[in-house]
Amino acid sequence: MAPRSTTATKVQPRAGQPPKRKPLLKKEISLGDRVQRLFTSLCAQIDGNHFTNAIKTCDKVLRLVPDDKDAKQTKLFLLLQTERYGDALALLESPNESSAFERTYSLYRLQQLDEAAQLLGKVKRSHEQSRGALHLEAQLNYRQGNYQVALDLYNQLLDSSDPNSEEYSDILTNLRASQKHLDFINTDYLRALDGLNSDVTGSLEHAPPPVPPSLSNVTGLGVTAPASKTGHVGKEQAAIRGVRSRRVPKGVVPGVTPPPDPERWLKKSERSTFQQARGKRKGGGGATQGVVESAGSSATGGHSRSGGHGRGGKKKK
């Protein structure tokens, strides 16, 4: 018997079947094509308001091209739109004139007003004619309590805006808020003080400003309050503490909704309302039932009834 050959034999395709094709190797996509595809999907995500996915796409672009200015600017815009101001500041590590407005706005939204006021000068130099810079300056002055400066800036913006635009209504709302604060400081507050008694105004003027108590200072000094005072304070706090919302049934407003019937757990026959209704039925309910007649009327009535087929009549045989 002849030995088998060790060479591999080609498998011939069966009759009627096409020969198998070799798998084609995928062509490597160039860096420019990959970035272009990512930017195409990025535009579609922004148009569809899918900002979270758009930020992830920007990160993919920046991993491929770390110095891409368009990707950085788009990511900064998306972070501000999604109110991620801390991440926006982290993206703006190297402050420059071009990003001063975004940095100032992020600091303003993070309540870091002093740093925002320091950068406001750079914003005004680089965005002199920008309405966004005027809006930011007006909002920053309003937040710092400079209501007159904010009012002047809002008047300037209101004069140059379209009355039919949404910006006009927003400016008008902020302008009214600034005007109300000014009226309270200049007139309403003084009128309220003039309406008080002289003793009250004198005590207010000479009284020191209140110092808010802090538990850390008390515990650090080792001061303990007397038992009677702590108990009194605890009662006051318990009285001030509101009703727990999880114990209030749905649709019940404490202090407004009438309380439930205290006899709701009793049977209807044992309730006081049932006894009253039963007594009413036993009393004078009809026209003639339960009417007390006089002696004469009862006698005549009895005589007239006895003449008929009453109880006193004879039975027929």
mmCIF file of C-alpha atoms in Angstrom, residues 46 49-56 58 71-85 87-88:
data_model
loop_
_atom_site.group_PDB
_atom_site.id
_atom_site.type_symbol
_atom_site.label_atom_id
_atom_site.label_comp_id
_atom_site.label_asym_id
_atom_site.label_seq_id
_atom_site.Cartn_x
_atom_site.Cartn_y
_atom_site.Cartn_z
ATOM 1 C CA ILE A 46 -25.370 69.406 17.587
ATOM 2 C CA ASN A 49 -29.374 68.805 20.500
ATOM 3 C CA HIS A 50 -27.480 65.680 21.602
ATOM 4 C CA PHE A 51 -24.889 67.730 23.452
ATOM 5 C CA THR A 52 -23.595 64.958 25.719
ATOM 6 C CA ASN A 53 -22.708 62.722 22.773
ATOM 7 C CA ALA A 54 -21.291 65.731 20.943
ATOM 8 C CA ILE A 55 -18.856 66.352 23.818
ATOM 9 C CA LYS A 56 -17.688 62.733 23.551
ATOM 10 C CA CYS A 58 -15.060 66.308 20.511
ATOM 11 C CA ALA A 71 -12.782 70.943 18.319
ATOM 12 C CA LYS A 72 -11.708 72.903 21.409
ATOM 13 C CA GLN A 73 -14.003 75.820 20.616
ATOM 14 C CA THR A 74 -16.924 73.476 19.941
ATOM 15 C CA LYS A 75 -16.327 71.592 23.184
ATOM 16 C CA LEU A 76 -16.191 74.876 25.103
ATOM 17 C CA PHE A 77 -19.505 75.927 23.579
ATOM 18 C CA LEU A 78 -21.075 72.584 24.493
ATOM 19 C CA LEU A 79 -19.792 72.741 28.077
ATOM 20 C CA LEU A 80 -21.339 76.183 28.519
ATOM 21 C CA GLN A 81 -24.604 74.988 27.004
ATOM 22 C CA THR A 82 -24.769 72.050 29.423
ATOM 23 C CA GLU A 83 -23.833 74.317 32.396
ATOM 24 C CA ARG A 84 -20.582 72.463 33.113
ATOM 25 C CA TYR A 85 -18.719 75.631 34.024
ATOM 26 C CA ASP A 87 -15.043 71.739 33.085
ATOM 27 C CA ALA A 88 -15.093 74.840 30.882
#
